[in-house]
Short mmCIF file of C-alpha atoms and ligand atoms in Angstrom, two decimals:
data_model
loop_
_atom_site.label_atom_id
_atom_site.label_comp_id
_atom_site.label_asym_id
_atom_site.label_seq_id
_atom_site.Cartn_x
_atom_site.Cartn_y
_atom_site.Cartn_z
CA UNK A 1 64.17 -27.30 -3.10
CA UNK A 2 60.24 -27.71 -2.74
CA UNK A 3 59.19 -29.57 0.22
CA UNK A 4 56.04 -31.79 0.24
CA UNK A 5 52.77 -29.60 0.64
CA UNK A 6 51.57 -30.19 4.16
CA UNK A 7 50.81 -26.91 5.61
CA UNK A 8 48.55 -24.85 3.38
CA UNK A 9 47.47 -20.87 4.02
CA UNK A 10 44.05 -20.02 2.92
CA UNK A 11 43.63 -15.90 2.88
CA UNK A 12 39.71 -15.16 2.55
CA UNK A 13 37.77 -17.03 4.83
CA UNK A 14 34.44 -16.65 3.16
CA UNK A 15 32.11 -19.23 1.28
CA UNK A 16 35.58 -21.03 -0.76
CA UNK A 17 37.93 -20.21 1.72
CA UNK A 18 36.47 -22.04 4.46
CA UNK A 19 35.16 -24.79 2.03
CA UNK A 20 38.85 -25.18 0.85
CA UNK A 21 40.33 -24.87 4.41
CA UNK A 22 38.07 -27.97 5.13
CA UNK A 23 38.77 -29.92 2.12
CA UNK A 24 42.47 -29.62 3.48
CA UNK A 25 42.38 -30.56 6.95
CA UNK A 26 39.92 -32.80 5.92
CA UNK A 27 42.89 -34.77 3.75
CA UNK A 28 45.12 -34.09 6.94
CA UNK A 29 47.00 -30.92 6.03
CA UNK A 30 47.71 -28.25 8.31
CA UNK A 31 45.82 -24.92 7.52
CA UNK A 32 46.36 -21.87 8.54
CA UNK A 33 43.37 -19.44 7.81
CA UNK A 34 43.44 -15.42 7.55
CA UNK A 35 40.78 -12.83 6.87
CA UNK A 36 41.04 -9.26 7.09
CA UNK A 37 37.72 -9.01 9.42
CA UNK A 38 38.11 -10.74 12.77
CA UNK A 39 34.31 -11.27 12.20
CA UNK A 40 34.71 -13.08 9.43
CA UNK A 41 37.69 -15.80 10.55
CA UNK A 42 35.40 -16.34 13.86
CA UNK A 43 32.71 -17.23 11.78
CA UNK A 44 34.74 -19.06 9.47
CA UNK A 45 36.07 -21.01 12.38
CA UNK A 46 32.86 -21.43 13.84
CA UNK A 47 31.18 -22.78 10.86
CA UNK A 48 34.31 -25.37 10.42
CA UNK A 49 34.06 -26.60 13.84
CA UNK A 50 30.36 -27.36 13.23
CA UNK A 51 30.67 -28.85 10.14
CA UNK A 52 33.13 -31.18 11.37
CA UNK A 53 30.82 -31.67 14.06
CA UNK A 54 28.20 -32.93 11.51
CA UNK A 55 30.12 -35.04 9.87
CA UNK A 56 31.16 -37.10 13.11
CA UNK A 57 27.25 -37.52 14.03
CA UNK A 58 26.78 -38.54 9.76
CA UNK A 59 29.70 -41.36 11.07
CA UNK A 60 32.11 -40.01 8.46
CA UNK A 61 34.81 -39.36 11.48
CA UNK A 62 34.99 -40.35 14.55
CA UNK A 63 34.79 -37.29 17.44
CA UNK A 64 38.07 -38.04 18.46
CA UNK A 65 38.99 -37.53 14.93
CA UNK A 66 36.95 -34.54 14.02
CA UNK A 67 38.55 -33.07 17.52
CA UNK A 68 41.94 -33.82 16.11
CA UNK A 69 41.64 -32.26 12.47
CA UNK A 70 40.42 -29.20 14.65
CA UNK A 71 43.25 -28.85 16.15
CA UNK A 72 45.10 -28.24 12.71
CA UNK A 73 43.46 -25.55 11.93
CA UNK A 74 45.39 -22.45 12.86
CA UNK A 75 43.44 -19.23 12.48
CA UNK A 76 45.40 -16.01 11.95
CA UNK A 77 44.18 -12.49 12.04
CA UNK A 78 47.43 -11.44 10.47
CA UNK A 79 48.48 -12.18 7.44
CA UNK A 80 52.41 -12.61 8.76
CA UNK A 81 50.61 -15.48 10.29
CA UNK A 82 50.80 -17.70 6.84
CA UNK A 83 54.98 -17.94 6.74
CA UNK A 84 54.87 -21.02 7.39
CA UNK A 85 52.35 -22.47 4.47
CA UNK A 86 53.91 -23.91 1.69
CA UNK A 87 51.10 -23.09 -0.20
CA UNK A 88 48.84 -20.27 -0.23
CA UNK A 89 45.36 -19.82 -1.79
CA UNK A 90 44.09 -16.49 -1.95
CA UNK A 91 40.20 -16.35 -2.03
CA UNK A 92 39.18 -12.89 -1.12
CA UNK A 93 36.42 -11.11 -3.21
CA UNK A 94 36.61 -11.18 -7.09
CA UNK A 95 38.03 -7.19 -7.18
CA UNK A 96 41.19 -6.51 -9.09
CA UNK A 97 42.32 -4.29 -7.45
CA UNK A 98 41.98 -5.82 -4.32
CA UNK A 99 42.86 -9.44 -5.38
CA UNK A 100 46.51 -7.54 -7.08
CA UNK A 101 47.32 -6.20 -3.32
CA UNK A 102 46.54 -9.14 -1.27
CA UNK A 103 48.93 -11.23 -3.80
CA UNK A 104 51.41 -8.85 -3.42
CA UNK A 105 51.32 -8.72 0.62
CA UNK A 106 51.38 -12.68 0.17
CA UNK A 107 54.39 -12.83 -2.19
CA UNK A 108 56.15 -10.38 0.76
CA UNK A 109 54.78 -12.84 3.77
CA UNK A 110 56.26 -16.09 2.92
CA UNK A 111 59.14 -17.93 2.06
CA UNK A 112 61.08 -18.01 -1.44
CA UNK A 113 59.86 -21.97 -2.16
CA UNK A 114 56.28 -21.33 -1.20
CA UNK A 115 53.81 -21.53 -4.20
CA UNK A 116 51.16 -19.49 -4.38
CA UNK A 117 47.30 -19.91 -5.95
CA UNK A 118 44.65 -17.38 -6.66
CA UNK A 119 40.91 -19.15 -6.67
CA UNK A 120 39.64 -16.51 -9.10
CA UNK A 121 36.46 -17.06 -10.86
CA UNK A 122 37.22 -14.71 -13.79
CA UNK A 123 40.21 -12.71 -13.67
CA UNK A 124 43.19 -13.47 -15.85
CA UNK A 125 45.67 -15.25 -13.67
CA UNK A 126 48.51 -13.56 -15.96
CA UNK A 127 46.66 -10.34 -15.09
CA UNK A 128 47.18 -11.28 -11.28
CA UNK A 129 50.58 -12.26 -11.60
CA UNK A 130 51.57 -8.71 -12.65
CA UNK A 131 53.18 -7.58 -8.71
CA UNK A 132 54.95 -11.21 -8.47
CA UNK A 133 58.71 -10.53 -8.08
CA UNK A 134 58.66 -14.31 -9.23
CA UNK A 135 55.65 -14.84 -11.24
CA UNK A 136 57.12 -18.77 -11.68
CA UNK A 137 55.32 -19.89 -8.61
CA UNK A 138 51.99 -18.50 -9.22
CA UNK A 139 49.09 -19.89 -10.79
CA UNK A 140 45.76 -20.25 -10.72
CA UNK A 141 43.57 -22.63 -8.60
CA UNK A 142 39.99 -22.74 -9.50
CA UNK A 143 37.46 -24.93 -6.66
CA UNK A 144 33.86 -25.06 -6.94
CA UNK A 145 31.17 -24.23 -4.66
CA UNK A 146 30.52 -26.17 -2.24
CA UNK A 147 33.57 -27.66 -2.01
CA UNK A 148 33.14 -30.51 -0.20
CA UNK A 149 31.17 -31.59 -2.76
CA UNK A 150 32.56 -30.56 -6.15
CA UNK A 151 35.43 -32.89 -7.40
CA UNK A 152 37.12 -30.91 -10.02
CA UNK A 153 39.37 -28.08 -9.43
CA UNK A 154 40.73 -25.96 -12.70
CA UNK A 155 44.53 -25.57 -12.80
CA UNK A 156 45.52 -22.74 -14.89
CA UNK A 157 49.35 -21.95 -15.75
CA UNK A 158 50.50 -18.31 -17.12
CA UNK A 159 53.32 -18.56 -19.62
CA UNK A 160 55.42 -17.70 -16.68
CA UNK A 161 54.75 -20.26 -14.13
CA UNK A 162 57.50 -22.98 -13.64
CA UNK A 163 56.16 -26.32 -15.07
CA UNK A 164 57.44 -27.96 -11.41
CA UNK A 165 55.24 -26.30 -10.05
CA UNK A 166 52.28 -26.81 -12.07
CA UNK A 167 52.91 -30.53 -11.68
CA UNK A 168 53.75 -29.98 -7.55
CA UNK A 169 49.77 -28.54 -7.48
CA UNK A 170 48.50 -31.24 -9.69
CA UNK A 171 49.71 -33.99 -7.31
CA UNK A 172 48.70 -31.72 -4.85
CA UNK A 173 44.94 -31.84 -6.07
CA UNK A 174 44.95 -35.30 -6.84
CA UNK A 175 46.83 -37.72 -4.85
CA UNK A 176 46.34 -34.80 -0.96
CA UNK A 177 42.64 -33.70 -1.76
CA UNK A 178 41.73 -36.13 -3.64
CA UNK A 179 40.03 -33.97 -5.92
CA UNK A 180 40.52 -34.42 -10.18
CA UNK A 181 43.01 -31.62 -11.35
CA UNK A 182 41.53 -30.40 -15.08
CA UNK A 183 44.18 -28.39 -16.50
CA UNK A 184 43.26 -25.38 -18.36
CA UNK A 185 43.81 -22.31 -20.77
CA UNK A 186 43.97 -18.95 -18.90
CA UNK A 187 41.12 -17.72 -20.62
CA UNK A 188 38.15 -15.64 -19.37
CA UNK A 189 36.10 -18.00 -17.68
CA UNK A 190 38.67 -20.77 -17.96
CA UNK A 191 36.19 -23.37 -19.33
CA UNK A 192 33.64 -24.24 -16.66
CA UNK A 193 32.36 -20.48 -15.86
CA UNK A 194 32.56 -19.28 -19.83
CA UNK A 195 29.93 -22.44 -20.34
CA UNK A 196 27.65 -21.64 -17.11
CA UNK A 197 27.75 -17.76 -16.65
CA UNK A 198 26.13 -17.24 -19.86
CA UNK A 199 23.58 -19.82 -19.31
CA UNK A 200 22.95 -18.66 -15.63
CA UNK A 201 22.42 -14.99 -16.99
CA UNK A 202 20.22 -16.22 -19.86
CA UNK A 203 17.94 -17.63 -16.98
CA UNK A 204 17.40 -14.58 -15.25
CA UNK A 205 16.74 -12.75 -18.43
CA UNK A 206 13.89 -15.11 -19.39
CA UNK A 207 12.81 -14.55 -15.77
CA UNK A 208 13.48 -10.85 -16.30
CA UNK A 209 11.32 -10.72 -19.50
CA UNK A 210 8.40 -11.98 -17.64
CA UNK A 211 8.19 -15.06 -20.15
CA UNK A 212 8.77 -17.95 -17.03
CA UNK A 213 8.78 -17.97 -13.55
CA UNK A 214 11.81 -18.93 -11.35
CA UNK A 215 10.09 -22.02 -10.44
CA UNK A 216 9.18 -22.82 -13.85
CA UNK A 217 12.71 -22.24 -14.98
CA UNK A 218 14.21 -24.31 -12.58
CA UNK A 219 11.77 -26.71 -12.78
CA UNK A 220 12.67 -26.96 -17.01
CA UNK A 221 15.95 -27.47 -16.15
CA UNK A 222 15.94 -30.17 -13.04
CA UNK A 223 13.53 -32.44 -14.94
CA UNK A 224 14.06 -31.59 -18.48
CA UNK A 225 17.65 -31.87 -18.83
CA UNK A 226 17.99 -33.90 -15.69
CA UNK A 227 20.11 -30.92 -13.85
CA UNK A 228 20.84 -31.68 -10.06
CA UNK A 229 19.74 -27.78 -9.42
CA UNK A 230 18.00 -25.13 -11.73
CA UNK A 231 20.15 -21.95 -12.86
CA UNK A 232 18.12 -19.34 -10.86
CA UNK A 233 18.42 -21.42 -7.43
CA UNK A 234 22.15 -22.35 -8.43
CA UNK A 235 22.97 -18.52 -8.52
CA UNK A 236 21.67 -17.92 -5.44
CA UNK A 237 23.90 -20.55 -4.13
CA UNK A 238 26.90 -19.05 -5.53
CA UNK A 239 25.94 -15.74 -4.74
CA UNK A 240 24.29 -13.27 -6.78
CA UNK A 241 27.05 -10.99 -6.00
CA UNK A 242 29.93 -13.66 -6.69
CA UNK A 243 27.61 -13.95 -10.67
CA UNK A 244 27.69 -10.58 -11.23
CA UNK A 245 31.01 -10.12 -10.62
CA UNK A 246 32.41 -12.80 -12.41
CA UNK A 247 29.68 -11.89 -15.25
CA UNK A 248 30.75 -8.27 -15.39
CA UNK A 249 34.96 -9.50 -15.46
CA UNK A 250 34.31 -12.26 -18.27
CA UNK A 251 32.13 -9.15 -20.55
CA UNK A 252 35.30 -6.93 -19.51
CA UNK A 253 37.11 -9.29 -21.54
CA UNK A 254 34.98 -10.92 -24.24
CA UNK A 255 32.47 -7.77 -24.95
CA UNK A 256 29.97 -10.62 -25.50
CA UNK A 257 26.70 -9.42 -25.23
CA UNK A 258 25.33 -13.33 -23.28
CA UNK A 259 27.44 -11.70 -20.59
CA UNK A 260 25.04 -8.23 -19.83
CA UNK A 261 23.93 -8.78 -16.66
CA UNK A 262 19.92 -8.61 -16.69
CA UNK A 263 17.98 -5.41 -14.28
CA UNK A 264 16.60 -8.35 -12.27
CA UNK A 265 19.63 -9.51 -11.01
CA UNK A 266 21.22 -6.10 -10.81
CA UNK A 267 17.84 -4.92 -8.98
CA UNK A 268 18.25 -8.05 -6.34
CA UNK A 269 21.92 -7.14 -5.80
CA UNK A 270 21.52 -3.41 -5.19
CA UNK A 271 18.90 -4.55 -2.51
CA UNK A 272 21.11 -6.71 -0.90
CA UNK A 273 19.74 -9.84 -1.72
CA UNK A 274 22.68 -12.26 -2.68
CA UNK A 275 21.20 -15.47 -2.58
CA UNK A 276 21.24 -17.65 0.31
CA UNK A 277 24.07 -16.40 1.92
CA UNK A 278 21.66 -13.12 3.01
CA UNK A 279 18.47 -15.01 3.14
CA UNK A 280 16.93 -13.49 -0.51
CA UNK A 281 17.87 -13.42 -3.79
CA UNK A 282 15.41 -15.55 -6.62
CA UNK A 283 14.10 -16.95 -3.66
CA UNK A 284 13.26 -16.64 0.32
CA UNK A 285 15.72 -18.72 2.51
CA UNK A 286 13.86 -17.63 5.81
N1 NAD B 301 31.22 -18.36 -4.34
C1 NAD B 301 31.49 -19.21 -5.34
O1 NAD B 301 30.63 -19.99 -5.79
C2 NAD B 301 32.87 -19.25 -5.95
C3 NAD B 301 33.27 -20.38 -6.68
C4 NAD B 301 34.57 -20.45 -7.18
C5 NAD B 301 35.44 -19.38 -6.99
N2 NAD B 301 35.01 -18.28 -6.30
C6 NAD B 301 35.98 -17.20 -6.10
O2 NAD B 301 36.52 -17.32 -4.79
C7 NAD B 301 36.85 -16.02 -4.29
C8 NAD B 301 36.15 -15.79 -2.96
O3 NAD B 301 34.77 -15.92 -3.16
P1 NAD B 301 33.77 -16.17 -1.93
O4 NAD B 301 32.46 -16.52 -2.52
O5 NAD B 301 34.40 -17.07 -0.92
O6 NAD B 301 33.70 -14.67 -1.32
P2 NAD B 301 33.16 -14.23 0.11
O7 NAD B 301 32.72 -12.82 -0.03
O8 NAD B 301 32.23 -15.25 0.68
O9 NAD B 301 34.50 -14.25 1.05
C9 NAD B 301 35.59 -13.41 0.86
C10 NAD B 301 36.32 -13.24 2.20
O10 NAD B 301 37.51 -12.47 1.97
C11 NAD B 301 37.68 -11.60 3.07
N3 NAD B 301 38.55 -10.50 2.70
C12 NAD B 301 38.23 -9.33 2.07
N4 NAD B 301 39.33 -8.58 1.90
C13 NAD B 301 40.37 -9.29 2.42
C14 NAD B 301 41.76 -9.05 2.55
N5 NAD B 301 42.32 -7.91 2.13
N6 NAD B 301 42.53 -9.98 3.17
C15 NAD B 301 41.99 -11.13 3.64
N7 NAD B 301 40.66 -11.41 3.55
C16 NAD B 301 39.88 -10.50 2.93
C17 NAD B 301 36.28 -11.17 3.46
O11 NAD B 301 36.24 -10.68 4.80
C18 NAD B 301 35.51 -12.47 3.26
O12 NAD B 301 35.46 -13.24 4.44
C19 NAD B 301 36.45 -15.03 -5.40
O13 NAD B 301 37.57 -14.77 -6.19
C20 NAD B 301 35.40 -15.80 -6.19
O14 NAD B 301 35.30 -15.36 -7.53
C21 NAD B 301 33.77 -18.20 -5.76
#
């Protein structure tokens, strides 16, 4: 027997995990966070704290509150640290063969009852579920960037995943976060990243083939077709890195030539320049 979601594990603390983390103890869930780098989870916990911070002087909580949905937070530098969740959402970096042995190190850390979510961008969630001893309680739970802001979250079942537990996580998403559940096809891209990727890439390579500048691009884009943010300054929001490696997963499995990532972008990435997260990438954050 399920119990009610109210303590949820978030493994990855990077760009989603902490934006997920805080859309949960935002809604008054406990969370318990893990990273693999100490660095990372101090940062994570850091940037949390402040954000929380923000919001109090914005008027959104009170400081006593913000101080209190602090204290829910439960940062873990071990993964054995997540038994208790009763949900965990893996969001480390979009690598197979990474993302196949933190799932199965999750599966091993908690309880039987606990359902477990991958936030992939790209890779086939019945791919994922592969190590599951009990594939029935995974699936896949897609946020977008930044969450705080984004209101949709993809929900995407594998033929094996109990329907119970689809419907526990679309409660879950609607009626805890508050967020609207779209449920999906477990398809490359799902639906939201096999629309943008292809128009995100198809930015850079206009860029690329020296035809418009990034401004001018953006610019088309913001006013034209009344887009809150152009592609090339929405990549570097989502991280160059976090494009090309969702690009490179969806042409691994649709050989679709819209998905060839263009030299620019590969040329920004192998300079280390991954958007605003390192300060460059189309643009100068600095
Ligand atoms: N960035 C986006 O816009 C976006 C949007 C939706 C979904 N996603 C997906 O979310 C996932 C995470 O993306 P991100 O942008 O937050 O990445 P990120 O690089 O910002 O963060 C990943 C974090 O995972 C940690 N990590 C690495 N190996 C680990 C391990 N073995 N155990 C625990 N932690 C580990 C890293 O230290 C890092 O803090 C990816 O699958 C990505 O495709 C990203």
């Amino acid at each position: 027997m399920r119990r009610a979601i109210d303590t949820v594990a978030v493994v990855g603390s990077g760009a989603m995990g902490r934006g997920i983390a805080e859309a949960c103890l935002r809604r008054g869930l406990t969370v318990i966070l893990h990273d693999a780098s100490p660095t990372a989870l101090d940062t994570a916990c850091n940037a949390l704290a402040a954000s929380l911070q923000r919001a109090a002087a914005k008027g959104q909580l009170t400081p006593d509150d913000a101080a209190q949905v602090l204290e829910h937070l439960v940062p873990s530098e071990e993964l054995a640290g997540i038994h208790a969740a009763n949900l965990v959402i893996e969001a480390v970096p979009e690598r197979l063969e990474l993302k196949l042995a933190v799932l199965r190190n999750i599966e091993t850390s908690v309880s039987a009852e606990t359902i477990i979510a991958t936030n992939t961008s790209s890779i086939p969630i019945t791919r994922l579920s592969l190590p599951f001893a009990d594939p029935s309680r995974f699936l896949g739970l897609h946020f977008f960037n930044p969450v705080s802001k984004m209101p949709l979250v993809e929900v995407i079942s594998t033929m094996e995943t109990d329907d119970k537990v689809q419907n526990t996580i679309e409660l879950f998403v609607r009626d805890q976060l508050g967020k609207t559940p779209l449920v999906v096809t477990d398809r490359p891209g799902f639906v939201v990243n096999a629309l943008l990727i292809p128009f995100l890439l198809s930015a850079a390579r206009m860029m690329d083939s020296g035809y418009a500048s990034a401004e001018a691009i953006d610019e088309g884009m913001t006013l034209g077709c009344g887009h809150p943010m152009g592609p090339l300054k929405l990549s570097d929001l989502v991280g160059l890195d976090v494009v090309c490696e969702v690009a490179d997963a969806l042409y691994d499995g649709t050989k679709d030539a819209a998905l060839i990532v263009p030299n620019n972008l590969r040329r920004l990435l192998e300079r280390g320049h991954l958007g605003q997260k390192s300060g460059r990438g189309f643009y100068s954050y600095t």
